[in-house]
């Protein structure tokens, strides 16, 4: 992988950084394949309040994408010392991206996310503001505390509610969908805390149980049933493997699968709300995410 040899930025024969190397570094920092898991939050939220996707929904998706990527950049900035010891190939410890550039990107993306939410309306901004605060609190304060997984789950739930607020100006009908998405996020985040060193089988077993419970609660219509089974098929098997052998490689696979499983989960939530077209559009992001993940890791 780039950065593993001598920890330096790939260079051209003229001694200048290769554009592809720099772009690859930013793709790794921002974990670009994970972006495919973001639009479904707003789409599922809009579906839950019976709002048809339109301008405000697109603005909510843009806000979500910016805030999500702000969290990715801030995460590596906050973890740069730990990554230097455990993940020296990451963009910051390898020297391919300067820490100041990552922090600047996090600030700029946060500002852009809040600006887009404001364009979607006051209710959307009222949700995006605590969402941004949760993202920064998680990366800077809560990540290594017992409250870390709950903070991440809160952020993902708020992201779904952002779509509801932008679409209809209220969020109450979307609370159950936000709770299911938050439960899945809580379980995946708990597993991710041991992906570098491995650990106990308890976290992947808990995630496996959560996957089963969410799958049971999702079916309501034929399409949502099919998508729920797709969600379970994506998330369950890697969690089972990680519970039998909680080594770092298998744990990382379980985390990656859990992130990708958010797409069929979002699609199933939209289908349960009766938004079949939205569900199919969301589900179509799954193959794109899987293809992109083969080039850049989502964890």
Coordinates of C-alpha atoms in Angstrom, one line a residue:
X1 CA 0.0 0.0 0.0
X2 CA 1.2 3.6 -0.6
X3 CA 3.0 4.9 2.4
X4 CA 4.2 1.6 3.7
X5 CA 7.6 1.9 2.0
X6 CA 9.7 4.4 3.9
X7 CA 6.5 6.1 5.0
X8 CA 6.9 8.7 2.2
X9 CA 4.6 10.1 -0.5
X10 CA 5.0 8.3 -3.9
X11 CA 7.1 10.6 -6.1
X12 CA 7.6 11.0 -9.8
X13 CA 10.9 10.9 -11.5
X14 CA 11.1 14.7 -11.2
X15 CA 10.8 14.4 -7.4
X16 CA 7.3 15.9 -7.2
X17 CA 4.4 14.0 -5.5
X18 CA 2.5 11.9 -7.9
X19 CA -1.1 13.3 -8.3
X20 CA -2.5 9.7 -8.0
X21 CA -0.6 9.2 -4.8
X22 CA -2.0 12.3 -3.3
X23 CA -5.5 11.5 -4.4
X24 CA -5.1 8.0 -3.0
X25 CA -4.0 9.4 0.3
X26 CA -7.1 11.6 0.6
X27 CA -9.3 8.7 -0.5
X28 CA -7.9 6.7 2.3
X29 CA -8.2 9.5 4.9
X30 CA -11.8 10.2 4.0
X31 CA -12.6 6.5 3.5
X32 CA -14.5 7.3 0.3
X33 CA -16.2 3.9 -0.1
X34 CA -18.1 4.5 3.1
X35 CA -19.7 7.6 1.5
X36 CA -22.1 5.2 -0.3
X37 CA -23.6 4.4 3.1
X38 CA -24.5 8.0 3.8
X39 CA -27.3 9.1 1.3
X40 CA -29.6 6.3 2.5
X41 CA -29.8 8.0 5.9
X42 CA -31.6 11.0 4.6
X43 CA -33.6 9.0 2.1
X44 CA -34.9 6.7 4.8
X45 CA -35.7 9.6 7.0
X46 CA -37.6 11.3 4.2
X47 CA -39.5 8.1 3.5
X48 CA -40.4 7.7 7.2
X49 CA -42.3 11.1 7.1
X50 CA -43.8 10.4 3.6
X51 CA -41.8 13.2 2.0
X52 CA -40.9 12.8 -1.7
X53 CA -37.2 13.3 -2.4
X54 CA -36.6 16.8 -3.7
X55 CA -34.4 19.8 -3.3
X56 CA -34.4 19.8 0.5
X57 CA -33.7 16.1 0.6
X58 CA -30.7 16.6 -1.8
X59 CA -29.5 19.4 0.5
X60 CA -29.8 17.1 3.5
X61 CA -27.8 14.4 1.7
X62 CA -25.1 17.0 0.9
X63 CA -25.0 18.1 4.5
X64 CA -24.7 14.5 5.7
X65 CA -21.9 13.8 3.2
X66 CA -19.9 16.8 4.4
X67 CA -20.4 16.1 8.1
X68 CA -19.6 12.4 7.6
X69 CA -16.3 13.3 5.8
X70 CA -15.5 15.9 8.5
X71 CA -15.7 13.1 11.0
X72 CA -13.4 10.9 8.9
X73 CA -10.7 13.6 8.6
X74 CA -11.0 14.6 12.3
X75 CA -10.8 11.0 13.4
X76 CA -7.4 10.5 11.8
X77 CA -6.2 13.9 13.1
X78 CA -7.2 12.9 16.6
X79 CA -5.7 9.4 16.3
X80 CA -2.4 10.4 14.6
X81 CA -0.2 9.4 17.5
X82 CA -1.9 6.1 18.0
X83 CA -1.9 5.4 14.2
X84 CA 1.9 6.1 14.1
X85 CA 2.3 3.0 16.3
X86 CA -0.5 0.8 15.2
X87 CA -1.3 1.9 11.6
X88 CA 1.8 3.6 10.2
X89 CA 0.5 3.2 6.6
X90 CA -2.4 5.6 7.3
X91 CA -2.1 8.9 5.4
X92 CA -1.1 11.1 8.4
X93 CA 1.6 9.0 10.1
X94 CA 3.1 8.0 6.7
X95 CA 3.5 11.7 5.9
X96 CA 1.3 11.6 2.8
X97 CA -1.1 14.2 4.3
X98 CA -0.1 16.8 6.9
X99 CA -2.1 16.9 10.1
X100 CA -2.9 20.6 9.6
X101 CA -4.4 19.8 6.3
X102 CA -6.6 17.1 7.8
X103 CA -7.8 19.4 10.5
X104 CA -8.5 22.2 8.0
X105 CA -10.5 19.8 5.9
X106 CA -12.6 18.7 9.0
X107 CA -13.4 22.4 9.8
X108 CA -14.2 23.3 6.2
X109 CA -16.5 20.2 5.7
X110 CA -18.3 20.9 9.0
X111 CA -19.0 24.5 7.9
X112 CA -20.2 23.3 4.5
X113 CA -22.4 20.7 6.1
X114 CA -24.1 23.2 8.4
X115 CA -24.5 25.7 5.5
X116 CA -26.2 23.1 3.3
X117 CA -28.5 22.2 6.2
X118 CA -29.4 25.8 6.7
X119 CA -30.4 26.0 3.0
X120 CA -32.7 23.0 3.6
X121 CA -34.6 25.0 6.4
X122 CA -34.5 25.7 10.1
X123 CA -35.7 22.2 11.1
X124 CA -32.9 20.6 9.2
X125 CA -30.3 23.0 10.7
X126 CA -31.8 22.2 14.2
X127 CA -30.9 18.6 13.6
X128 CA -27.6 19.2 11.8
X129 CA -26.2 21.3 14.6
X130 CA -26.3 18.6 17.3
X131 CA -25.2 16.1 14.7
X132 CA -22.0 18.1 14.0
X133 CA -21.5 18.6 17.8
X134 CA -21.8 14.8 18.3
X135 CA -19.3 14.1 15.5
X136 CA -16.7 16.4 17.0
X137 CA -17.4 15.2 20.6
X138 CA -17.0 11.6 19.5
X139 CA -13.6 12.1 17.7
X140 CA -12.1 14.4 20.3
X141 CA -13.6 13.3 23.6
X142 CA -15.8 10.2 23.7
X143 CA -14.2 7.7 21.3
X144 CA -12.2 5.9 23.9
X145 CA -14.8 6.1 26.7
X146 CA -17.7 3.8 27.4
X147 CA -19.9 6.4 25.8
X148 CA -18.1 6.1 22.4
X149 CA -20.4 3.6 20.7
X150 CA -23.5 5.4 22.0
X151 CA -22.2 8.7 20.6
X152 CA -21.6 7.1 17.2
X153 CA -25.1 5.6 17.3
X154 CA -26.6 9.0 18.1
X155 CA -24.8 10.6 15.2
X156 CA -26.1 8.1 12.7
X157 CA -29.7 8.4 14.1
X158 CA -29.5 12.1 13.9
X159 CA -28.3 11.8 10.3
X160 CA -31.5 9.9 9.4
X161 CA -33.6 12.5 11.3
X162 CA -31.9 15.2 9.3
X163 CA -33.6 13.7 6.2
X164 CA -36.9 13.7 7.9
X165 CA -36.6 17.3 9.2
X166 CA -35.5 18.5 5.7
X167 CA -38.4 16.7 4.0
X168 CA -41.3 17.5 6.3
X169 CA -40.1 19.9 9.0
X170 CA -40.7 17.3 11.8
X171 CA -39.1 14.0 12.8
X172 CA -41.5 12.1 15.1
X173 CA -42.6 9.4 12.5
X174 CA -38.9 8.7 11.8
X175 CA -37.9 8.0 15.4
X176 CA -38.4 4.2 15.1
X177 CA -36.3 4.0 11.9
X178 CA -33.6 6.1 13.6
X179 CA -33.6 3.8 16.6
X180 CA -33.1 0.7 14.4
X181 CA -30.3 2.4 12.5
X182 CA -28.7 3.6 15.7
X183 CA -28.9 0.1 17.2
X184 CA -27.0 -1.3 14.3
X185 CA -24.4 1.5 14.5
X186 CA -24.0 0.9 18.2
X187 CA -23.2 -2.8 17.6
X188 CA -20.8 -2.2 14.8
X189 CA -19.0 0.6 16.7
X190 CA -18.6 -1.7 19.7
X191 CA -16.9 -4.3 17.4
X192 CA -14.7 -1.7 15.8
X193 CA -13.1 -0.8 19.2
X194 CA -11.1 -4.1 19.0
X195 CA -10.3 -4.2 15.3
X196 CA -6.6 -3.2 15.8
X197 CA -5.7 -5.8 18.4
X198 CA -8.5 -8.3 18.4
X199 CA -10.3 -9.1 21.7
X200 CA -13.3 -10.8 23.2
X201 CA -16.0 -12.6 21.2
X202 CA -18.6 -10.8 23.2
X203 CA -18.8 -7.7 20.9
X204 CA -19.3 -9.6 17.6
X205 CA -21.7 -12.0 19.4
X206 CA -23.7 -8.9 20.5
X207 CA -23.6 -7.5 17.0
X208 CA -24.9 -10.8 15.7
X209 CA -27.8 -10.8 18.1
X210 CA -28.6 -7.2 17.2
X211 CA -28.6 -8.0 13.5
X212 CA -31.1 -10.8 14.2
X213 CA -33.3 -8.6 16.2
X214 CA -33.3 -5.8 13.7
X215 CA -34.0 -8.2 10.9
X216 CA -37.0 -9.6 12.8
X217 CA -38.4 -6.1 13.3
X218 CA -38.0 -4.9 9.7
X219 CA -40.4 -7.0 7.6
X220 CA -43.7 -5.4 6.8
X221 CA -43.9 -5.6 3.1
X222 CA -42.5 -8.1 0.5
X223 CA -39.8 -5.7 -0.6
X224 CA -38.7 -4.8 2.9
X225 CA -38.6 -8.5 3.8
X226 CA -36.2 -9.1 0.9
X227 CA -34.1 -6.2 1.8
X228 CA -34.0 -7.2 5.5
X229 CA -32.7 -10.6 4.4
X230 CA -30.0 -8.8 2.3
X231 CA -29.1 -6.8 5.4
X232 CA -28.8 -9.9 7.5
X233 CA -26.8 -11.7 4.9
X234 CA -24.3 -8.9 4.7
X235 CA -23.8 -8.4 8.4
X236 CA -24.3 -11.7 10.1
X237 CA -21.7 -14.1 8.7
X238 CA -18.6 -11.9 9.3
X239 CA -19.8 -11.3 12.8
X240 CA -20.2 -15.0 13.4
X241 CA -16.6 -15.6 12.1
X242 CA -15.3 -12.8 14.3
X243 CA -17.1 -14.3 17.4
X244 CA -15.5 -17.7 16.7
X245 CA -12.0 -16.1 16.2
X246 CA -11.9 -12.4 17.3
X247 CA -8.5 -11.8 15.6
X248 CA -7.8 -8.4 14.0
X249 CA -8.3 -9.5 10.4
X250 CA -11.7 -11.2 11.1
X251 CA -12.8 -8.3 13.3
X252 CA -11.9 -5.8 10.6
X253 CA -14.0 -7.8 8.1
X254 CA -16.9 -7.8 10.5
X255 CA -16.7 -4.0 10.9
X256 CA -16.4 -3.5 7.1
X257 CA -19.4 -5.7 6.5
X258 CA -21.4 -3.9 9.2
X259 CA -20.7 -0.6 7.5
X260 CA -21.8 -1.9 4.1
X261 CA -24.9 -3.5 5.7
X262 CA -26.2 -0.1 6.5
X263 CA -27.2 0.3 2.8
X264 CA -29.7 -2.6 2.7
X265 CA -30.8 -1.6 6.2
X266 CA -31.6 1.9 5.0
X267 CA -33.3 0.5 1.9
X268 CA -35.4 -1.8 4.1
X269 CA -36.4 1.1 6.3
X270 CA -37.5 3.1 3.2
X271 CA -39.5 0.1 1.9
X272 CA -41.2 -0.4 5.3
X273 CA -42.4 3.2 5.0
X274 CA -43.9 2.4 1.6
X275 CA -41.3 4.2 -0.5
X276 CA -40.4 1.4 -2.8
X277 CA -38.6 3.5 -5.5
X278 CA -36.5 5.2 -2.8
X279 CA -35.7 1.7 -1.4
X280 CA -34.5 0.4 -4.7
X281 CA -32.4 3.5 -5.4
X282 CA -30.8 3.1 -2.0
X283 CA -30.2 -0.6 -2.4
X284 CA -28.4 0.1 -5.7
X285 CA -25.7 1.9 -3.8
X286 CA -24.7 -1.5 -2.2
X287 CA -22.8 -2.9 -5.2
X288 CA -21.1 0.4 -5.8
X289 CA -19.9 0.4 -2.1
X290 CA -18.6 -3.2 -2.4
X291 CA -16.7 -2.4 -5.5
X292 CA -15.1 0.7 -4.1
X293 CA -14.2 -1.1 -0.9
X294 CA -12.0 -3.4 -2.9
X295 CA -9.8 -0.5 -3.7
X296 CA -9.9 1.6 -0.5
X297 CA -10.7 0.2 3.0
X298 CA -13.8 1.5 4.8
X299 CA -12.3 0.9 8.2

